[in-house]
mmCIF file of C-alpha atoms and ligand atoms in Angstrom:
data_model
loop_
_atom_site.group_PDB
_atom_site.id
_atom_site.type_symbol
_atom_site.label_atom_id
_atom_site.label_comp_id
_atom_site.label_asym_id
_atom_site.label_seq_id
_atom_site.Cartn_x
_atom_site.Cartn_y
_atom_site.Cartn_z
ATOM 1 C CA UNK A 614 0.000 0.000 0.000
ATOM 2 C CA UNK A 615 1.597 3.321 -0.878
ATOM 3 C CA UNK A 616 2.473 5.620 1.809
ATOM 4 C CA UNK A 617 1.008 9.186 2.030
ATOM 5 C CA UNK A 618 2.895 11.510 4.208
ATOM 6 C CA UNK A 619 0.708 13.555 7.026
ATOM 7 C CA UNK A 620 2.059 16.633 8.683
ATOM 8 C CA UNK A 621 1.780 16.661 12.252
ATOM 9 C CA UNK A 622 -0.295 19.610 14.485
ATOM 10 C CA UNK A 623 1.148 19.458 17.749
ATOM 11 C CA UNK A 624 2.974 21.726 20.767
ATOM 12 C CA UNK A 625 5.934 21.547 21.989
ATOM 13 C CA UNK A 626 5.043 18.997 24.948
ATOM 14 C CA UNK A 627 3.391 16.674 22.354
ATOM 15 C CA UNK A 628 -0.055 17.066 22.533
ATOM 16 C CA UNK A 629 -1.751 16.548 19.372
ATOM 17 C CA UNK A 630 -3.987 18.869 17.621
ATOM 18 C CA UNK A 631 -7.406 17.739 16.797
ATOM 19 C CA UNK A 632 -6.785 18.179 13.099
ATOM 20 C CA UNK A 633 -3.670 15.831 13.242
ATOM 21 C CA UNK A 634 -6.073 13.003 13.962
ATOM 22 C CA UNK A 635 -8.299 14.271 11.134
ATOM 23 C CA UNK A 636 -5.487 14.011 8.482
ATOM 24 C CA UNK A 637 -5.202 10.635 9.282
ATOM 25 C CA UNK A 638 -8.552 9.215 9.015
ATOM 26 C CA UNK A 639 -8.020 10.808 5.561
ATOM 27 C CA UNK A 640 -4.707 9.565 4.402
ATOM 28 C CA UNK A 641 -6.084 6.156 5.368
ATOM 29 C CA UNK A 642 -8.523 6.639 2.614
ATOM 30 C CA UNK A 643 -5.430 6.769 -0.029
ATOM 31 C CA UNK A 644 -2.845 5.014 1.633
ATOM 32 C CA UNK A 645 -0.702 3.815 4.393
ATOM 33 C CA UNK A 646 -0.401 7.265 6.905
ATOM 34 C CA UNK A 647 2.917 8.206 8.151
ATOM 35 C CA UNK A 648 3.748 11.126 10.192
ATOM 36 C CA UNK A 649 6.028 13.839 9.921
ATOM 37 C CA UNK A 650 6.766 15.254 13.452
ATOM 38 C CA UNK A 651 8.459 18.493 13.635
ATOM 39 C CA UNK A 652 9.934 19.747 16.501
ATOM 40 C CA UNK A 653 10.046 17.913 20.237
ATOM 41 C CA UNK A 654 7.172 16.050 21.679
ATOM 42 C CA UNK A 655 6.690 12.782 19.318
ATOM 43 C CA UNK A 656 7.332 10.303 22.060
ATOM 44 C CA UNK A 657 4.621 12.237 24.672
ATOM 45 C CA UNK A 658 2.302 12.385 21.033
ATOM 46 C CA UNK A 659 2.933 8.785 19.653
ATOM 47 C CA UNK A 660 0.359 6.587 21.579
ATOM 48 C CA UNK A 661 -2.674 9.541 19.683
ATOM 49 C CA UNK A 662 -0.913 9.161 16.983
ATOM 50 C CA UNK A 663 -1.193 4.994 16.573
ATOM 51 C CA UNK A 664 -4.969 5.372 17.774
ATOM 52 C CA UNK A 665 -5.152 6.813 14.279
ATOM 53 C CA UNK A 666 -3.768 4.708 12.433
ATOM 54 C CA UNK A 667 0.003 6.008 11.508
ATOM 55 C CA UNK A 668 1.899 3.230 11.072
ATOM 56 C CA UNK A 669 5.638 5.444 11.092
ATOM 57 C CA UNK A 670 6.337 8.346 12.464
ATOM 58 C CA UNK A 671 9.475 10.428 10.855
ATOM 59 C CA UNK A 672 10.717 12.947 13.553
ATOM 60 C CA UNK A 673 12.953 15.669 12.923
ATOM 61 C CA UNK A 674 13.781 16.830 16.960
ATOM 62 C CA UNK A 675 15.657 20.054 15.403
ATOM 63 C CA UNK A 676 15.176 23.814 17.141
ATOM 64 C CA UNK A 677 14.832 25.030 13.441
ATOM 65 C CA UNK A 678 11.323 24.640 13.201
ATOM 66 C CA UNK A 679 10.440 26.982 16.429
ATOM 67 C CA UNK A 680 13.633 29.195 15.585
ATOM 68 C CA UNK A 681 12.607 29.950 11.927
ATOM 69 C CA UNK A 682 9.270 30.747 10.223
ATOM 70 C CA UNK A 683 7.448 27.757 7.648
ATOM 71 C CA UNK A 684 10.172 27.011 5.250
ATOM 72 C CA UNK A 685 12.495 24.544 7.400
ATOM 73 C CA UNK A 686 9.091 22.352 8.119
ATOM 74 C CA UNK A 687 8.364 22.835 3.769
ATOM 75 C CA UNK A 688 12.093 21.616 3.323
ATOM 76 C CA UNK A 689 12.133 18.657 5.580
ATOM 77 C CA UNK A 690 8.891 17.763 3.960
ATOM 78 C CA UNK A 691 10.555 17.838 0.418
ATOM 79 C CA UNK A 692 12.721 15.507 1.899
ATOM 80 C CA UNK A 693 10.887 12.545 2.877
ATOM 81 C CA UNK A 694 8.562 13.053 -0.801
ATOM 82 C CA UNK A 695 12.088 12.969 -2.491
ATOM 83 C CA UNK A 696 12.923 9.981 0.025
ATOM 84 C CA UNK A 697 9.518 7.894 0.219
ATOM 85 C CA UNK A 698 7.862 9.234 -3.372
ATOM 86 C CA UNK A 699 4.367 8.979 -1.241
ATOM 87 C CA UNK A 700 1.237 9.130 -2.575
ATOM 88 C CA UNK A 701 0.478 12.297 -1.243
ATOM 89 C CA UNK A 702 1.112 14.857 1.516
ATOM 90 C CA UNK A 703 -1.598 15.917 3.600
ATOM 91 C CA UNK A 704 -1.426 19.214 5.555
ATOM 92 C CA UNK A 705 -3.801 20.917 7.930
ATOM 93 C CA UNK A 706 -5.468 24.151 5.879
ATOM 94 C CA UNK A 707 -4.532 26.492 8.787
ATOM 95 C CA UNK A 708 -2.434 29.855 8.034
ATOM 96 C CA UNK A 709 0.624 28.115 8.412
ATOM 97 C CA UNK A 710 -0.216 24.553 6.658
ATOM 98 C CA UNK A 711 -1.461 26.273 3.545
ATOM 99 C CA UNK A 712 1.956 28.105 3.311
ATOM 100 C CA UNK A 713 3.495 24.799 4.042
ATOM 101 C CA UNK A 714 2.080 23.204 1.326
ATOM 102 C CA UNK A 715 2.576 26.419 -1.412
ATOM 103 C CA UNK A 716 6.219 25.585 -0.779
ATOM 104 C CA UNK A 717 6.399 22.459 -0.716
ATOM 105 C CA UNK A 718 4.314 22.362 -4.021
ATOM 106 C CA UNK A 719 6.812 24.797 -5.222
ATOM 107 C CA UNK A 720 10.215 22.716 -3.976
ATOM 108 C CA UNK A 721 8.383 19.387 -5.744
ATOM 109 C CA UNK A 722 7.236 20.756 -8.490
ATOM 110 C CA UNK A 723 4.034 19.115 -7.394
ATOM 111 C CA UNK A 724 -0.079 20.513 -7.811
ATOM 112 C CA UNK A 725 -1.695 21.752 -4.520
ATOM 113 C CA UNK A 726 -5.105 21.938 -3.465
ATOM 114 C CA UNK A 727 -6.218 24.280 -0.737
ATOM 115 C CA UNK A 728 -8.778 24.634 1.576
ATOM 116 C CA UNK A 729 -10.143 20.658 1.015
ATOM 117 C CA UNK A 730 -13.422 19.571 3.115
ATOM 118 C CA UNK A 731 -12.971 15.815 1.770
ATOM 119 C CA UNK A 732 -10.812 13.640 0.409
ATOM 120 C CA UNK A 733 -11.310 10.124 -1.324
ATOM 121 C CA UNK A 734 -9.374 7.887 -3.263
ATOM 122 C CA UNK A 735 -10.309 7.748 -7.306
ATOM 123 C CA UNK A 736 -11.093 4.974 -9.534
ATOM 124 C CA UNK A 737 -7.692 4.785 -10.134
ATOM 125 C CA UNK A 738 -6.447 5.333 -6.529
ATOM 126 C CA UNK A 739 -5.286 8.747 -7.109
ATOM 127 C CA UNK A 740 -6.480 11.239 -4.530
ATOM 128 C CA UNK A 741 -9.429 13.533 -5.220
ATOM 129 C CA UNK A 742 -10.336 16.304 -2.861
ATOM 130 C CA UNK A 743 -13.681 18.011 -2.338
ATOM 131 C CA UNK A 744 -13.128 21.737 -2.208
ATOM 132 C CA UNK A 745 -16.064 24.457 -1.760
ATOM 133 C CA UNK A 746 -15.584 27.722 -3.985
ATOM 134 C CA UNK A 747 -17.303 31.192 -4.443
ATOM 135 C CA UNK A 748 -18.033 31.573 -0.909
ATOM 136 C CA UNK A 749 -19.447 27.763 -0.243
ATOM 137 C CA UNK A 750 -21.989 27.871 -3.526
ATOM 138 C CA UNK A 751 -20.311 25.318 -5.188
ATOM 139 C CA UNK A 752 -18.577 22.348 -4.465
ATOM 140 C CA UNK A 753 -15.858 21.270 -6.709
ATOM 141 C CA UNK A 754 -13.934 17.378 -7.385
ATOM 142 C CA UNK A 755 -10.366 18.405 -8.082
ATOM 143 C CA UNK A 756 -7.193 16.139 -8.446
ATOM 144 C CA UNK A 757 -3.395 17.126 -8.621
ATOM 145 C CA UNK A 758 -2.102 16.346 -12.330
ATOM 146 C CA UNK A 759 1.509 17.118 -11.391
ATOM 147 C CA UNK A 760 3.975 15.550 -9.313
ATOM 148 C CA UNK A 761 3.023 14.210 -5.542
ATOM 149 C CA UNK A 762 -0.391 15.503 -4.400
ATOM 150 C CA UNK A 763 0.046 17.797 -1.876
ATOM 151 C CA UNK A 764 -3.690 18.712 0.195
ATOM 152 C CA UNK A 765 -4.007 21.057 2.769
ATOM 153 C CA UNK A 766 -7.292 20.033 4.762
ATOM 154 C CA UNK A 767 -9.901 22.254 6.448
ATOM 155 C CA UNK A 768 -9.782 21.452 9.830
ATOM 156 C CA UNK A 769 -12.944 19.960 11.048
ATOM 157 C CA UNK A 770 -14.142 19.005 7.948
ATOM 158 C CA UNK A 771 -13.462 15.388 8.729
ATOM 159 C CA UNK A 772 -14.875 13.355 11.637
ATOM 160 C CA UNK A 773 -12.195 11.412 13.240
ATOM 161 C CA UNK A 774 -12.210 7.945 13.221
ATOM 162 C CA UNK A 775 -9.514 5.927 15.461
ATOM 163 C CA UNK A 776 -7.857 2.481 13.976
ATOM 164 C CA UNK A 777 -4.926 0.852 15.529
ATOM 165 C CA UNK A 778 -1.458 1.986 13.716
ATOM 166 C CA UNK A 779 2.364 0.928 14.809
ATOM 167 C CA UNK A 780 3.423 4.480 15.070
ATOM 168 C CA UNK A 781 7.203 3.382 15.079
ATOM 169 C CA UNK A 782 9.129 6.336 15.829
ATOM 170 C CA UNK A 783 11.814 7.119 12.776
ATOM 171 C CA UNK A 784 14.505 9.349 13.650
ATOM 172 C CA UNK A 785 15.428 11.902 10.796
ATOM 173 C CA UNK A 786 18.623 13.891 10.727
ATOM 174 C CA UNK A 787 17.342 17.370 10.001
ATOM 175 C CA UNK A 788 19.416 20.900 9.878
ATOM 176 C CA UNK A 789 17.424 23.425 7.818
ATOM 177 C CA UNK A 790 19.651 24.773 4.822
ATOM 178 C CA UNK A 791 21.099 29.036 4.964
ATOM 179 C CA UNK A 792 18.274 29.666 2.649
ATOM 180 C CA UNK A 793 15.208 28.132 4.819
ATOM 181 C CA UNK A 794 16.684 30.158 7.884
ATOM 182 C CA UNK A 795 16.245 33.751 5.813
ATOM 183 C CA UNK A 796 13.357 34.435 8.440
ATOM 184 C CA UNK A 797 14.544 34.506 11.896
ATOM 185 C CA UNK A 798 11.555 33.759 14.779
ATOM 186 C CA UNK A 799 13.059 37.085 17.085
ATOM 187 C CA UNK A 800 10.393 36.605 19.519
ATOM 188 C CA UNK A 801 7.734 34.458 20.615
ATOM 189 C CA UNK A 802 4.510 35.394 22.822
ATOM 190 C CA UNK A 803 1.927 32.951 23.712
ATOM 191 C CA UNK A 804 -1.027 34.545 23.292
ATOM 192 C CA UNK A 805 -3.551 34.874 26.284
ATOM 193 C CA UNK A 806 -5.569 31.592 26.194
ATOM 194 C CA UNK A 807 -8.553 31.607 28.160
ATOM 195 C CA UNK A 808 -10.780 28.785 29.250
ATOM 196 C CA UNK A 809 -12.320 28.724 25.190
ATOM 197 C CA UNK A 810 -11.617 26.287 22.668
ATOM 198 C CA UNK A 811 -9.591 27.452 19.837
ATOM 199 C CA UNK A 812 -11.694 28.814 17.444
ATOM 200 C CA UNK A 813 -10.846 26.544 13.999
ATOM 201 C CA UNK A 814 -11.110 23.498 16.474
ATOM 202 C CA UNK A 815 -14.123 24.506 18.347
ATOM 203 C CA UNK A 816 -17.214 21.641 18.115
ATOM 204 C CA UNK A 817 -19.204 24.812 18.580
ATOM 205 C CA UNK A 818 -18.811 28.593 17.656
ATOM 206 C CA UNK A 819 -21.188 31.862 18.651
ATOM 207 C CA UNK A 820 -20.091 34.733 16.008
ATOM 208 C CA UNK A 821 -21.698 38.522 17.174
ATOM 209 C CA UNK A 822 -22.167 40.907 14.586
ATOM 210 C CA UNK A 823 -22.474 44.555 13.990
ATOM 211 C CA UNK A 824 -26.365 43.845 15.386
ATOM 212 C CA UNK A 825 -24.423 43.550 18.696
ATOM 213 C CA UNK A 826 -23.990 47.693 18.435
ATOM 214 C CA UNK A 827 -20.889 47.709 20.162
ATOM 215 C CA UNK A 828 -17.965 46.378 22.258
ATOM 216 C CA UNK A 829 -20.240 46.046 25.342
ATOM 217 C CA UNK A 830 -23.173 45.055 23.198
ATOM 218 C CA UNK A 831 -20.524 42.263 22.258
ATOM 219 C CA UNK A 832 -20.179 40.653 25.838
ATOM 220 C CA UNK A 833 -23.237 39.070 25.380
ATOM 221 C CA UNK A 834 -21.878 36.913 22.856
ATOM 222 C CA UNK A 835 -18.920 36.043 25.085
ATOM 223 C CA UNK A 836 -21.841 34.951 27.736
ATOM 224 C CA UNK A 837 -23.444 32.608 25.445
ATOM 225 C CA UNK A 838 -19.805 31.121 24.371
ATOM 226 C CA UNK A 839 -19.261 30.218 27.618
ATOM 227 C CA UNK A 840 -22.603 28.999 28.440
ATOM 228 C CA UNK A 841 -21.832 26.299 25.452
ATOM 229 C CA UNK A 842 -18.353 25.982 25.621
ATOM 230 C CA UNK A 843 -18.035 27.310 22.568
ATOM 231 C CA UNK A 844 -15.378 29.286 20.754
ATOM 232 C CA UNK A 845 -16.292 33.017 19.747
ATOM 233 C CA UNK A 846 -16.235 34.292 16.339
ATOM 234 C CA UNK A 847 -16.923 37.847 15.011
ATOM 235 C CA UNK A 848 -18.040 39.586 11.449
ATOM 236 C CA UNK A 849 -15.584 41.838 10.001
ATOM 237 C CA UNK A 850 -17.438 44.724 11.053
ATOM 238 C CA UNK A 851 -17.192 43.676 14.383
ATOM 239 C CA UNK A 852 -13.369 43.606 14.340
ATOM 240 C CA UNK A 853 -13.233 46.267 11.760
ATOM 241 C CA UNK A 854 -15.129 48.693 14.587
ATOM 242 C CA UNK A 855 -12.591 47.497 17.006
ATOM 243 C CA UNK A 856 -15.585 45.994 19.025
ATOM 244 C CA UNK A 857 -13.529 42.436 19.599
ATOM 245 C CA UNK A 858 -9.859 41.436 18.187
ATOM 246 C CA UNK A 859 -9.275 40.325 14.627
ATOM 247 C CA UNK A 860 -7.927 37.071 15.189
ATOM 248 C CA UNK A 861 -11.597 36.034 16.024
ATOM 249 C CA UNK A 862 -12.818 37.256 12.641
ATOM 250 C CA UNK A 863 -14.502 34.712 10.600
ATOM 251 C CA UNK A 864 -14.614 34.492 6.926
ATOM 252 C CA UNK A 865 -13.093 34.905 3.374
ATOM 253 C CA UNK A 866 -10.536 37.237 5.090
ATOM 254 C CA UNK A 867 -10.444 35.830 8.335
ATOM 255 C CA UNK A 868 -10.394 31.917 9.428
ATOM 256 C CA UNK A 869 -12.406 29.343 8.015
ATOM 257 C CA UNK A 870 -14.703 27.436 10.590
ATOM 258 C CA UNK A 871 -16.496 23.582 10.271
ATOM 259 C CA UNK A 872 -18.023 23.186 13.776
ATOM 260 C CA UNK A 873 -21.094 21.213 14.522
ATOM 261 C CA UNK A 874 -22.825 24.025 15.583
ATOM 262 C CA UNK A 875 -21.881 27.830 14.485
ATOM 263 C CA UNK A 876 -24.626 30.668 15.596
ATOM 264 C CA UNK A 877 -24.232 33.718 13.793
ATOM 265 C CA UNK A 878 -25.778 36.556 16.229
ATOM 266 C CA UNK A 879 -26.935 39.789 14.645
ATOM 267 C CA UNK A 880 -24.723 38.898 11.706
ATOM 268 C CA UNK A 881 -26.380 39.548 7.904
ATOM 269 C CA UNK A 882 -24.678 36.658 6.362
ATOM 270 C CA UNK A 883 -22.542 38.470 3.644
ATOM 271 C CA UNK A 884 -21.040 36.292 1.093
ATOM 272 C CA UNK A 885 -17.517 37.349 2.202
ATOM 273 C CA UNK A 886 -18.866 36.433 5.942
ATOM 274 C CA UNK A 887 -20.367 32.966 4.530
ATOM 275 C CA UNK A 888 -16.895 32.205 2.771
ATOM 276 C CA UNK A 889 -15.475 31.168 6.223
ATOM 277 C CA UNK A 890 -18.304 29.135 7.815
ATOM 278 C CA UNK A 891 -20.860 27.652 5.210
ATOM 279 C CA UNK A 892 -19.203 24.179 5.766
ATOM 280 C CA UNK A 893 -20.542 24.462 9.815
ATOM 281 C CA UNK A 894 -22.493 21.363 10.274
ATOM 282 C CA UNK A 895 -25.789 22.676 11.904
ATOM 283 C CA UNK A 896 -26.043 26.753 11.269
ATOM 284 C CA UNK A 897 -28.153 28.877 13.778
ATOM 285 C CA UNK A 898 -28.991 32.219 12.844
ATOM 286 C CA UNK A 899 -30.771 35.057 14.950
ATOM 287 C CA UNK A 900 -31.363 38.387 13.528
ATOM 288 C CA UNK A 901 -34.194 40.539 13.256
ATOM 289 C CA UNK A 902 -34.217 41.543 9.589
ATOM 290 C CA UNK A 903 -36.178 38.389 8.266
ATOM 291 C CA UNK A 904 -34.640 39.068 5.233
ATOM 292 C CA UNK A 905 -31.575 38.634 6.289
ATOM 293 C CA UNK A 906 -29.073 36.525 3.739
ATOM 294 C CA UNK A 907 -27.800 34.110 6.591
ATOM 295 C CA UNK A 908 -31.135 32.909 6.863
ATOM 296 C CA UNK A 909 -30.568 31.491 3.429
ATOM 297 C CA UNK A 910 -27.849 28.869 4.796
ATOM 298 C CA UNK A 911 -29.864 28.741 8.311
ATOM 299 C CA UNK A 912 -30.988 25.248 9.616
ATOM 300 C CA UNK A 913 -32.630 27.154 12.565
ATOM 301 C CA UNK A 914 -33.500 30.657 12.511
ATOM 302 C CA UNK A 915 -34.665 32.978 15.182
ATOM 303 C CA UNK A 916 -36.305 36.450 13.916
ATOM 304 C CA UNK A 917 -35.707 38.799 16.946
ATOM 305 C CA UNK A 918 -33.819 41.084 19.079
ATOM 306 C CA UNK A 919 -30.427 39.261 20.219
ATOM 307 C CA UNK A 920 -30.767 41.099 22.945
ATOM 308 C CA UNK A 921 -33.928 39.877 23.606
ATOM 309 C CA UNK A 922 -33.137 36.532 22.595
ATOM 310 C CA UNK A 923 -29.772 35.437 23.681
ATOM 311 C CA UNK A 924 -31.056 36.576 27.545
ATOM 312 C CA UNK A 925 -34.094 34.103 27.180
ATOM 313 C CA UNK A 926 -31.628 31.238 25.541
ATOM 314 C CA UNK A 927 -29.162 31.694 28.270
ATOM 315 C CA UNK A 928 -31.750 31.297 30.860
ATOM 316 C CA UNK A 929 -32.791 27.751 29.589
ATOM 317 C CA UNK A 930 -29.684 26.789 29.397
ATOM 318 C CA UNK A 931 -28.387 27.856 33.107
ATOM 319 C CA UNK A 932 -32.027 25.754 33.363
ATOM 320 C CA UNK A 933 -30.267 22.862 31.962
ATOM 321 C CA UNK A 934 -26.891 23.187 33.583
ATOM 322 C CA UNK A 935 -28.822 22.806 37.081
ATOM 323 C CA UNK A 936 -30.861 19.572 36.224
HETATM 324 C C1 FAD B 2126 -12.738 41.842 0.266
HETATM 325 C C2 FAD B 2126 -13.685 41.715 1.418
HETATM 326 C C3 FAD B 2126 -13.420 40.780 2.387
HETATM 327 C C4 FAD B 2126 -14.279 40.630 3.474
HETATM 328 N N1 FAD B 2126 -14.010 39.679 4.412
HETATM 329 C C5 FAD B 2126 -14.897 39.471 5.398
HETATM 330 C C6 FAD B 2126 -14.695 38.449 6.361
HETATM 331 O O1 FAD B 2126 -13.687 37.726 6.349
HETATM 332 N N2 FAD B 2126 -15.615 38.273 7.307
HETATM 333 C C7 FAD B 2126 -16.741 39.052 7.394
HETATM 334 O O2 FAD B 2126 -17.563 38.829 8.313
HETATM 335 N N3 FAD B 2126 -16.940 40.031 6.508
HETATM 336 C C8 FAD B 2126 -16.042 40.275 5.535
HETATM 337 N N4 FAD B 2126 -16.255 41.304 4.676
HETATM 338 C C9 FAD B 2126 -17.339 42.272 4.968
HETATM 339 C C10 FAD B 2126 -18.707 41.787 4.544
HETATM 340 O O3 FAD B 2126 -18.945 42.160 3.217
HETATM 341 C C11 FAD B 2126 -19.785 42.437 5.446
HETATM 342 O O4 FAD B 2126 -19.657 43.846 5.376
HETATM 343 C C12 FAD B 2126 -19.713 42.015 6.910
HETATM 344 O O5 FAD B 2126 -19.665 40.611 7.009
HETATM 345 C C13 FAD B 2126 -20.933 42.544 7.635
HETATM 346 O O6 FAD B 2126 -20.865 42.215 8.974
HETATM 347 P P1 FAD B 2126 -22.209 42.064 9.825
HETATM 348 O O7 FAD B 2126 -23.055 41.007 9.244
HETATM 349 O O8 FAD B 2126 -21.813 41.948 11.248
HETATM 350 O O9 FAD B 2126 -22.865 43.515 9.668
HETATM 351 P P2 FAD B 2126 -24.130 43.968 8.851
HETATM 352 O O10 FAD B 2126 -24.076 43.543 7.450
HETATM 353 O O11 FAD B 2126 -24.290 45.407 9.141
HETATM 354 O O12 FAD B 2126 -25.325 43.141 9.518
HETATM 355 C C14 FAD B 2126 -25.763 43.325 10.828
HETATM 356 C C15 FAD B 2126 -26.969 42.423 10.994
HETATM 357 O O13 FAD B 2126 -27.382 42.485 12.337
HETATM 358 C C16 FAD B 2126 -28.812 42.544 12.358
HETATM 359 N N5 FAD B 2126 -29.191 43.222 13.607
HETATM 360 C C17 FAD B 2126 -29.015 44.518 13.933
HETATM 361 N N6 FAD B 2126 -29.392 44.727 15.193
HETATM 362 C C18 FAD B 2126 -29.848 43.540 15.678
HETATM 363 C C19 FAD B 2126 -30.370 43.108 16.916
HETATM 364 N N7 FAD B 2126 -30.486 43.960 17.968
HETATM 365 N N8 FAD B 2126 -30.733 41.796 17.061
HETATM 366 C C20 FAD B 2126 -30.604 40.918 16.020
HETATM 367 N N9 FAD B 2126 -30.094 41.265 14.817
HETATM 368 C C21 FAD B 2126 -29.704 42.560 14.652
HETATM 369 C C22 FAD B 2126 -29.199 43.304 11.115
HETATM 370 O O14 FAD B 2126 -30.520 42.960 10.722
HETATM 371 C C23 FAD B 2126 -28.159 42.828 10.133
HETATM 372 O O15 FAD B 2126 -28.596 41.697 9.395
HETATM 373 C C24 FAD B 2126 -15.417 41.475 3.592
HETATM 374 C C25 FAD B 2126 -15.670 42.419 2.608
HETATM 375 C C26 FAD B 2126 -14.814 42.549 1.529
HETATM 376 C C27 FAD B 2126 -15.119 43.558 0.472
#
């Protein structure tokens, strides 16, 4: 079975991000998954890892990957394709993994494909990915005609499914060439984490929009996050007007979202807006323009004041939390 080549999420101590597991419940569907492990950690990450199903893991232990920005983790990467010739690479579709894989692409001469919400193995074995386009209206089939398919994966877009794996731990001699250490890492600050999930990772995410009027108006979005221990998400206008930080913008110019359940709060549902979470398994919308566009994508809409609304919703559910 050929191998296919899955770039490891993970910190420092080893945990394993969410969307690690989810690349391997889709390389399985083309191949025989092996991880690439960049950085320290593999041994703390290895028993996640073979409850996934990789059956090797290659580990590069070098500093260069925390010392230097995304090309030492493309170069080792171009590596093990020129080393194993997989079947394909698969790569998380975060900021970083999508630059990851445009260089990589680049050093292989290979096709890339972005932004994938499935992945499958053709007729003939080769892999196909499902990509959404123009904002989530269409869905497109797309395959890589050049070189070693290289597919950088939403993150979750795929339910993860365990199956045993031998995860055998591969040491690889790594030292990042002059050229891959142009961009020096000068500092690094971990950004305040609070009790939320992350938002790309989050099962469930409650976005506030400009209906929320302002920064305090806003809080009541936070409320309802925590309520559900959910992530929070904004609309560009909301970060735009300062009202909440960027990072938490959602959409074609902020970060894609899949949860199981995204509520979009006072939020019209712009096309730029819908870009970054029409793939969200069940969408709640409340707004109270009836008109609005979001209720177009809706599963469940609510016409009202939010602040009407959400006070009413978080009551029930403090209801709930009591039972
Ligand atoms: C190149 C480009 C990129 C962009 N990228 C993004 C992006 O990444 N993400 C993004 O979000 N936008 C993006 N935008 C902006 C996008 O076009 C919209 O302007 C933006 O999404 C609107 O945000 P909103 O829905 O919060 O505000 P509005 O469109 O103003 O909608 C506010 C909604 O709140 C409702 N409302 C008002 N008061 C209440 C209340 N009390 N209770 C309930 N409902 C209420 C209104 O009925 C309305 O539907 C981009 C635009 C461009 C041109």
């Amino acid at each position: 079975m050929s191998e296919v080549l899955v770039l490891a999420e993970h910190t420092d101590g080893g945990e394993v991000k969410k969307v690690t597991v989810e690349l391997l419940t889709a390389a399985r569907r083309l191949g025989e998954p092996s991880v690439v492990w960049a950085g320290p950690g593999a041994e703390a990450g290895r028993e996640r890892l073979a409850e996934f199903g990789a059956q090797q893991v290659y580990v590069a232990d070098s500093a260069d990957f925390a010392d230097y920005v995304v090309a030492p983790a493309a170069e080792l990467l171009a590596r093990l394709v020129a080393d194993k010739a997989p079947a394909a690479v698969l790569v998380a579709g975060t900021t970083e993994g999508k630059e990851i894989a445009g260089r990589l692409a680049v050093k292989t001469g290979s096709g890339v494909l972005t932004d994938a919400t499935g992945v499958t193995a053709g007729p003939d074995g080769a892999p196909l990915a499902e990509q959404p386009n123009f904002g989530g209206a269409l869905t497109v089939t797309s395959r890589v005609t050049a070189g070693t398919p290289i597919i950088a994966v939403r993150p979750n877009a795929i339910s993860p499914e365990p199956s045993p794996g031998a995860a055998e731990l591969v040491p690889v001699e790594f030292a990042a060439s002059e050229a891959a250490r142009a961009a020096r890492v000068t500092e690094h600050v971990v950004a305040a984490k609070g009790e939320r999930p992350d938002l790309t990772e989050a099962q469930i995410v409650v976005s506030g929009g400009r209906g929320t009027g302002s920064a305090d108006g806003f809080k009541i979005i936070e409320q309802l996050a925590d309520a559900l221990g959910a992530a929070v998400g904004a609309s560009r206008a909301v970060t735009d007007a300062g009202w909440y930080p960027h990072q938490f913008q959602v959409g074609q110019t902020g970060k894609t979202v899949s949860p199981q359940l995204y509520m979009a709060v006072g939020i019209s549902g712009a096309i730029q807006h819908r870009a970054g979470m029409q793939t969200s398994k069940t969408i709640v919308a409340i707004n109270k323009d009836p008109e609005a566009p979001i209720f177009e994508i809706a599963d469940l809409g609510v016409v009202g004041d939010l602040f009407t609304v959400l006070p009413q919703l978080l009551e029930e559910i403090g209801k709930h939390k009591s039972l």
